[in-house]
PDB file of N, CA, C and O in Angstrom:
ATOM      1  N   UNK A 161      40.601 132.111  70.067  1.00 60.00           N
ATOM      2  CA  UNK A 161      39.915 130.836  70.054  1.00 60.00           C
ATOM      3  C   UNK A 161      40.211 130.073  68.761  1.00 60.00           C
ATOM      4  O   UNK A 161      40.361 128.853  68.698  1.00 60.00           O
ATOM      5  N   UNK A 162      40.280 130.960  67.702  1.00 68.00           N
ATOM      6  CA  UNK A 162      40.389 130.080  66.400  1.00 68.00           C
ATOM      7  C   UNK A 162      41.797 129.419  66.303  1.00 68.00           C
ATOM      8  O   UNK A 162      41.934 128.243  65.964  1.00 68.00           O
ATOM      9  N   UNK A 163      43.004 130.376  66.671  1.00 79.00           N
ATOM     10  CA  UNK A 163      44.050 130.002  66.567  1.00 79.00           C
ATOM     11  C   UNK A 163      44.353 128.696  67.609  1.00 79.00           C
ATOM     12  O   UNK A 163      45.481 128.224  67.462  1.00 79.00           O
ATOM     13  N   UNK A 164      43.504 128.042  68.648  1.00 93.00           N
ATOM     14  CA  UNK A 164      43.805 127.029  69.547  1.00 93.00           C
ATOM     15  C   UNK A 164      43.476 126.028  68.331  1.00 93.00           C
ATOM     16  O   UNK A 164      44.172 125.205  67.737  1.00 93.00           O
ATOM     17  N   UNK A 165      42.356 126.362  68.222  1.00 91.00           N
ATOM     18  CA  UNK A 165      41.439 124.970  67.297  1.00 91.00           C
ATOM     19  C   UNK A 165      42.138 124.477  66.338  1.00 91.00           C
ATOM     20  O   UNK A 165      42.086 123.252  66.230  1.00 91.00           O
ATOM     21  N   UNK A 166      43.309 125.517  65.000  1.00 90.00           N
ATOM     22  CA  UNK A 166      44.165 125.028  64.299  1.00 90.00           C
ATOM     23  C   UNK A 166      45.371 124.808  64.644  1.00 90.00           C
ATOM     24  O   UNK A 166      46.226 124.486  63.819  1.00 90.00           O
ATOM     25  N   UNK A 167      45.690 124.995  66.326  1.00 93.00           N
ATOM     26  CA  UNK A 167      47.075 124.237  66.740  1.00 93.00           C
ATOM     27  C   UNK A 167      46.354 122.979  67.328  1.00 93.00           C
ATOM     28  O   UNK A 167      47.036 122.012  66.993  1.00 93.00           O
ATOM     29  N   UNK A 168      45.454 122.637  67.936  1.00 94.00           N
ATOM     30  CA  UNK A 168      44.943 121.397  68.190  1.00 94.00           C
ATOM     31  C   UNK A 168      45.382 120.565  67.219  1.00 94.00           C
ATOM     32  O   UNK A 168      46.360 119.819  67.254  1.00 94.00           O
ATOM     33  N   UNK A 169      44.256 120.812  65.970  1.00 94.00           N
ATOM     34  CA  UNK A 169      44.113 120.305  64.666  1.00 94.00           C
ATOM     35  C   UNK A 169      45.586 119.714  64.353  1.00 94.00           C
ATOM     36  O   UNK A 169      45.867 118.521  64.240  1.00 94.00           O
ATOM     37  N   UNK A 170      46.278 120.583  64.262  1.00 95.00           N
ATOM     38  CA  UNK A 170      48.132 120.252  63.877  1.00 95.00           C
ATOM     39  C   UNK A 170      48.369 119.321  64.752  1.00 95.00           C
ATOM     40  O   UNK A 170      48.584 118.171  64.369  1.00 95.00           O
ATOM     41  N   UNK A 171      48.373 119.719  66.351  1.00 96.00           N
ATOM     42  CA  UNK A 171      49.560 118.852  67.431  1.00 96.00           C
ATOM     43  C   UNK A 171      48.487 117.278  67.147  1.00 96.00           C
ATOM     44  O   UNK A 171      49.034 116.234  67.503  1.00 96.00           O
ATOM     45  N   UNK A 172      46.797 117.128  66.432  1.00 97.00           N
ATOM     46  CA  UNK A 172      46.799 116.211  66.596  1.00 97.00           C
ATOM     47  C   UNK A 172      47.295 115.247  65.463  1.00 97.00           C
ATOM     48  O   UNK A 172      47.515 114.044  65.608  1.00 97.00           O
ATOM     49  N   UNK A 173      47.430 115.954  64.342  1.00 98.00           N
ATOM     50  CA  UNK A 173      47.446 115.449  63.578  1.00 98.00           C
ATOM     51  C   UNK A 173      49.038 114.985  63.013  1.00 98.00           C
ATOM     52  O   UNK A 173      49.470 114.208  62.161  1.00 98.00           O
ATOM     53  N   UNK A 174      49.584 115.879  63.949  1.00 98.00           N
ATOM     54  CA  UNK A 174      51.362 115.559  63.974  1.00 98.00           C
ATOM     55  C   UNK A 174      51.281 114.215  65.220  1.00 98.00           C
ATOM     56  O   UNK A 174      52.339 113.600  65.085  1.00 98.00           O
ATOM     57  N   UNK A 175      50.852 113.880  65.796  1.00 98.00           N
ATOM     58  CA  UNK A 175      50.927 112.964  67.042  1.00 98.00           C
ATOM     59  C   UNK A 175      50.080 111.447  66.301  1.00 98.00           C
ATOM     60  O   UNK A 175      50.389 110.295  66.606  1.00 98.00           O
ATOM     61  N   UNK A 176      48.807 111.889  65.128  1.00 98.00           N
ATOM     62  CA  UNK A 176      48.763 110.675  64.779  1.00 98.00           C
ATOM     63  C   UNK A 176      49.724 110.043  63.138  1.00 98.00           C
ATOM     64  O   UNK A 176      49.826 108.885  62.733  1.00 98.00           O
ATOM     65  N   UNK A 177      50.141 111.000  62.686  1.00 98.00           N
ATOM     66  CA  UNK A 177      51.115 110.472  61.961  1.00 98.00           C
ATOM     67  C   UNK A 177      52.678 110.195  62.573  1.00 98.00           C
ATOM     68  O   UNK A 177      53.436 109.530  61.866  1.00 98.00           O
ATOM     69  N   UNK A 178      53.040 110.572  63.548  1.00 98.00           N
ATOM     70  CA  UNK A 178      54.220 109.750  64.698  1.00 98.00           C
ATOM     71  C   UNK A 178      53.405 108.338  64.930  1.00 98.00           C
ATOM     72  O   UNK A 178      53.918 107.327  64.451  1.00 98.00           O
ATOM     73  N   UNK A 179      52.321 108.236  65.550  1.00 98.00           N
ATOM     74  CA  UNK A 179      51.539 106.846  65.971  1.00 98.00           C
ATOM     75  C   UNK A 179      51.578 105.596  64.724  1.00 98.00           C
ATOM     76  O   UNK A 179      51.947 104.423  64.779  1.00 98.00           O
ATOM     77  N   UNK A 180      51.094 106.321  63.744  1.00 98.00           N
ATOM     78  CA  UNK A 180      50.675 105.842  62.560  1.00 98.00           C
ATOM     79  C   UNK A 180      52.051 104.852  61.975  1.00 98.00           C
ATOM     80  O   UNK A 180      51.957 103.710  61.525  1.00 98.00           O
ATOM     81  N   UNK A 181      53.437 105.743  62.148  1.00 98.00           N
ATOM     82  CA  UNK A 181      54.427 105.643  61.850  1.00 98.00           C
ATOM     83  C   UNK A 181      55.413 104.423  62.339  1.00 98.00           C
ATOM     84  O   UNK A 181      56.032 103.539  61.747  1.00 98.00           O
ATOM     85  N   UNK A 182      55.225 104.887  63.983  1.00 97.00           N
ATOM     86  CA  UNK A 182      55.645 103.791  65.085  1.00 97.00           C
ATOM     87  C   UNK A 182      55.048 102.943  65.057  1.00 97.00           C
ATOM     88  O   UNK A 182      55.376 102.130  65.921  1.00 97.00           O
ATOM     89  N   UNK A 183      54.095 102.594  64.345  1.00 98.00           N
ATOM     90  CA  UNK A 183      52.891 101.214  64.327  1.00 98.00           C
ATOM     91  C   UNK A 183      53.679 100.596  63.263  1.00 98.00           C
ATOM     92  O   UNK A 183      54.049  99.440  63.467  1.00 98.00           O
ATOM     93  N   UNK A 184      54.045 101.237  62.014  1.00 98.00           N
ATOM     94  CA  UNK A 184      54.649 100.900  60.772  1.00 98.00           C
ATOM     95  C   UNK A 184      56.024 100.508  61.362  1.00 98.00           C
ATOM     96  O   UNK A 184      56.578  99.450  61.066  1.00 98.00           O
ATOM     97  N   UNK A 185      56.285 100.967  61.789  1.00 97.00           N
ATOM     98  CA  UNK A 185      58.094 100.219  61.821  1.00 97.00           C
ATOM     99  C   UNK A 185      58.070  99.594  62.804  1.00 97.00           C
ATOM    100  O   UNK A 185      59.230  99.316  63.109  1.00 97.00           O
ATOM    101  N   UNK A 186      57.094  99.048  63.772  1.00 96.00           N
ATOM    102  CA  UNK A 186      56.888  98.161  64.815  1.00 96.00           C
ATOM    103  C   UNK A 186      56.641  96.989  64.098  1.00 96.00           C
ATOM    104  O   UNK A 186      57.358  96.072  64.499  1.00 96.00           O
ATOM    105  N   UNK A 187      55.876  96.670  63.166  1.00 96.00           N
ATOM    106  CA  UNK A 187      55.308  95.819  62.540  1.00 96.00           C
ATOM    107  C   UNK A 187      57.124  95.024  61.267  1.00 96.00           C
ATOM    108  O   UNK A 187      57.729  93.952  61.289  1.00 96.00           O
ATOM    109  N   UNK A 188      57.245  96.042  60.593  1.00 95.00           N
ATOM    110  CA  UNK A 188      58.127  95.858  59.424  1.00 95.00           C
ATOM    111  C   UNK A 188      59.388  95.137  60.762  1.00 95.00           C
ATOM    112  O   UNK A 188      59.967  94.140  60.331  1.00 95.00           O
ATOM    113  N   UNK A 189      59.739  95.487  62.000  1.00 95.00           N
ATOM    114  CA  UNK A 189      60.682  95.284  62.631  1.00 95.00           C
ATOM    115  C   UNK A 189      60.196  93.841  62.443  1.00 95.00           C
ATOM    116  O   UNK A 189      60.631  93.164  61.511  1.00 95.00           O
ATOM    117  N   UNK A 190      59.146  93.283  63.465  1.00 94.00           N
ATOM    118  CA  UNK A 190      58.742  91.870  63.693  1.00 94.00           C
ATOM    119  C   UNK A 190      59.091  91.304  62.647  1.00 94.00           C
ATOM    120  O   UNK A 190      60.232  90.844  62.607  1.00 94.00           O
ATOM    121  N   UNK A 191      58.262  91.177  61.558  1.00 92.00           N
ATOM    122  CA  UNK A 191      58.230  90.658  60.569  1.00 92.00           C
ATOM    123  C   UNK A 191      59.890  90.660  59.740  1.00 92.00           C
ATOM    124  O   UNK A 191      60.216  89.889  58.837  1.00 92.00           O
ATOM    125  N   UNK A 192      60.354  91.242  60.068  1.00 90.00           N
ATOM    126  CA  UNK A 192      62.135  91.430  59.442  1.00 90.00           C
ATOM    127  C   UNK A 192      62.823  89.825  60.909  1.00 90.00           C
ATOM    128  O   UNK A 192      63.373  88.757  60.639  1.00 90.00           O
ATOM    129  N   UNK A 193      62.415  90.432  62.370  1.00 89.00           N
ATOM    130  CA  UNK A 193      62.881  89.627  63.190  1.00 89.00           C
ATOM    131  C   UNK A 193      62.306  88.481  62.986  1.00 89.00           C
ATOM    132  O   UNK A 193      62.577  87.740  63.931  1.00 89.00           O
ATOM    133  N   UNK A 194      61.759  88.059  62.349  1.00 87.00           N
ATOM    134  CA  UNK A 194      60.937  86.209  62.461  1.00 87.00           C
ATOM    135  C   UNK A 194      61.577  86.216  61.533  1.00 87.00           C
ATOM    136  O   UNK A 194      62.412  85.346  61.784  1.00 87.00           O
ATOM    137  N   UNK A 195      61.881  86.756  60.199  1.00 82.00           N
ATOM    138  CA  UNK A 195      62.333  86.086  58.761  1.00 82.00           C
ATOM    139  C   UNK A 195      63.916  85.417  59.215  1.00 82.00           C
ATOM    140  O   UNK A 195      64.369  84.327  58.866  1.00 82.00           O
ATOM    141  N   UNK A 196      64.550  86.427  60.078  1.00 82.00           N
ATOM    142  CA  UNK A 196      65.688  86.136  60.622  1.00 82.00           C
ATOM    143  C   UNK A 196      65.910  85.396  61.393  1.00 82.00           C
ATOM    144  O   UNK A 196      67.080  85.047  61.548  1.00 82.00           O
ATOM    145  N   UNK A 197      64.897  84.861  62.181  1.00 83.00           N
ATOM    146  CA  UNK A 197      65.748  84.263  63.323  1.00 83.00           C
ATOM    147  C   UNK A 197      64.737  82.946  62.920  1.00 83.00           C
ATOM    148  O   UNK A 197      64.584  82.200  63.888  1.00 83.00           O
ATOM    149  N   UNK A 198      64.085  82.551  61.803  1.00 77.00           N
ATOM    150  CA  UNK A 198      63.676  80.913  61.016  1.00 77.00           C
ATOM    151  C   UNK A 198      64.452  80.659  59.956  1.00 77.00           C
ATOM    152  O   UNK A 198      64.730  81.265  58.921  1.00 77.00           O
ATOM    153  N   UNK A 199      64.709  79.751  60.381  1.00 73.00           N
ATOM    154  CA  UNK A 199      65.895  79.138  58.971  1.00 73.00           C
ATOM    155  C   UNK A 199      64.826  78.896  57.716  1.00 73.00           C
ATOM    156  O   UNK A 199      63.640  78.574  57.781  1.00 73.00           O
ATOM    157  N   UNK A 200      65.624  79.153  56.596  1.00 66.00           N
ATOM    158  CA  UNK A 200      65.340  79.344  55.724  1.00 66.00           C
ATOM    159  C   UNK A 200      64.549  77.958  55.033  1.00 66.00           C
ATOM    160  O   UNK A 200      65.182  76.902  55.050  1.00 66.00           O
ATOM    161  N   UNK A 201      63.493  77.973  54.571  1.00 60.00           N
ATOM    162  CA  UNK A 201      62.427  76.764  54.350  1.00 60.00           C
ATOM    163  C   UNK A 201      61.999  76.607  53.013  1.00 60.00           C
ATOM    164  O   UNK A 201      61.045  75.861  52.794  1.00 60.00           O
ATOM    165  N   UNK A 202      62.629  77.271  51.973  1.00 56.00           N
ATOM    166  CA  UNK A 202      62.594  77.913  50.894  1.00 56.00           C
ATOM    167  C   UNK A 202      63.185  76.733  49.785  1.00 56.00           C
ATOM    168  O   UNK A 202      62.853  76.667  48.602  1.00 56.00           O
ATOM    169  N   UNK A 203      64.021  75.942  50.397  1.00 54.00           N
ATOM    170  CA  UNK A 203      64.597  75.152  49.862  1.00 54.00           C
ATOM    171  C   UNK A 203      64.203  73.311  50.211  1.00 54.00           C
ATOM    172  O   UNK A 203      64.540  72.221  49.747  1.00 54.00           O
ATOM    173  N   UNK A 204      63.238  73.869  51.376  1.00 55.00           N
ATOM    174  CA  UNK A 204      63.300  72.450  52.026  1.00 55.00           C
ATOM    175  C   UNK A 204      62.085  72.137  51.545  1.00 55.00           C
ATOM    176  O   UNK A 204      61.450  73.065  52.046  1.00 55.00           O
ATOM    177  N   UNK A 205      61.143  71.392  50.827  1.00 56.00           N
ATOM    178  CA  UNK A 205      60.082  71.337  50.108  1.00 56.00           C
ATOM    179  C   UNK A 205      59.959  69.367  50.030  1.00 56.00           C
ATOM    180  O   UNK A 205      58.923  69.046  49.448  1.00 56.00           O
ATOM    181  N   UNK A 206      60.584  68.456  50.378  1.00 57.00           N
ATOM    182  CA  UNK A 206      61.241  67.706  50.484  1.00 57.00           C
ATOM    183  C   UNK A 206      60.093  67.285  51.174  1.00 57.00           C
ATOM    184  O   UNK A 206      59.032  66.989  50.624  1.00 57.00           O
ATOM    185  N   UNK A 207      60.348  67.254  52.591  1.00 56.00           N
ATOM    186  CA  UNK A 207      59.657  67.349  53.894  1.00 56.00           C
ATOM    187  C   UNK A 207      58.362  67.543  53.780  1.00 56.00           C
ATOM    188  O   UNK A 207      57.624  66.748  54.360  1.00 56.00           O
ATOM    189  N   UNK A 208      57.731  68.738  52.941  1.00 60.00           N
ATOM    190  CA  UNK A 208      56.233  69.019  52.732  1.00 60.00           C
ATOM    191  C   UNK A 208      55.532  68.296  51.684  1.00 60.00           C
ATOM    192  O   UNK A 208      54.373  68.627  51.431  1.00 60.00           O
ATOM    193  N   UNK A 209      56.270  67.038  50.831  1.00 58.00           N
ATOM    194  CA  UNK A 209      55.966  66.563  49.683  1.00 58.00           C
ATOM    195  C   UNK A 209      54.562  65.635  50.194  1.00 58.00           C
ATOM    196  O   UNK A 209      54.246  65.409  51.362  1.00 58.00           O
ATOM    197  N   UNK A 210      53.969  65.262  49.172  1.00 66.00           N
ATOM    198  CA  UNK A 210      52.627  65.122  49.927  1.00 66.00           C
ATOM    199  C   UNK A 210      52.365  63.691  49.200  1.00 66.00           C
ATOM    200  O   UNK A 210      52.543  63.679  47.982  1.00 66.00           O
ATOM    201  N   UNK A 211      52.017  62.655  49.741  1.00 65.00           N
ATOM    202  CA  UNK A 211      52.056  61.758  49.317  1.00 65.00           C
ATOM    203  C   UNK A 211      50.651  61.838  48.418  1.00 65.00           C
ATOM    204  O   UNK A 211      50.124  62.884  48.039  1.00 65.00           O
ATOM    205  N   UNK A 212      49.959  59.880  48.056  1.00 72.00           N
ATOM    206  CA  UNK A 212      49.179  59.353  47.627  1.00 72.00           C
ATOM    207  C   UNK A 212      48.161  59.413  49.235  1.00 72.00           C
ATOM    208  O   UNK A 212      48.845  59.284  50.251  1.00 72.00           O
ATOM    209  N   UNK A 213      46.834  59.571  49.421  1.00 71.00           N
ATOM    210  CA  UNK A 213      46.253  59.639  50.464  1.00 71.00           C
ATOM    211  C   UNK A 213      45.692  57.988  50.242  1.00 71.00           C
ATOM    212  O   UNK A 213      45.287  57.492  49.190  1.00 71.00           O
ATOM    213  N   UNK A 214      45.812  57.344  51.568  1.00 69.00           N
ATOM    214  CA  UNK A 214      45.354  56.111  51.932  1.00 69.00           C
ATOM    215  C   UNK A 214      44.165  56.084  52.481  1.00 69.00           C
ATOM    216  O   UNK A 214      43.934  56.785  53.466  1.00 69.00           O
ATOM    217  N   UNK A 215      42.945  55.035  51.774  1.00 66.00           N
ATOM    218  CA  UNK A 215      41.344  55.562  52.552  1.00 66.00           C
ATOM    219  C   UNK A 215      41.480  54.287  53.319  1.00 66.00           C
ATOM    220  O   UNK A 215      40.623  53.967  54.142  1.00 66.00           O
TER     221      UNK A 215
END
């Protein structure tokens, strides 16, 4: 009985650091794919210049 409870313990704890993991490089992927596929805005500041506000 004891020996189930500390392979439980393991297979769960190996299954939530795979989860944990695949969440992490799911995320870093997106965030890599949007930087890439928006042109670069870094330079364009031009466009966002903000005038005098008119009341």
């Amino acid at each position: 009985m004891q020996g189930s409870v500390v392979s439980a313990f393991a297979d769960s704890l190996l299954c939530a650091v795979l989860i944990q993991s695949g969440y992490f490089l799911g995320v870093l992927f997106l965030v890599w794919h949007e930087d890439v596929s928006r042109p670069s805005r870094a330079l364009d500041i031009s466009s966002q210049a903000v005038g005098p506000r008119s009341r």
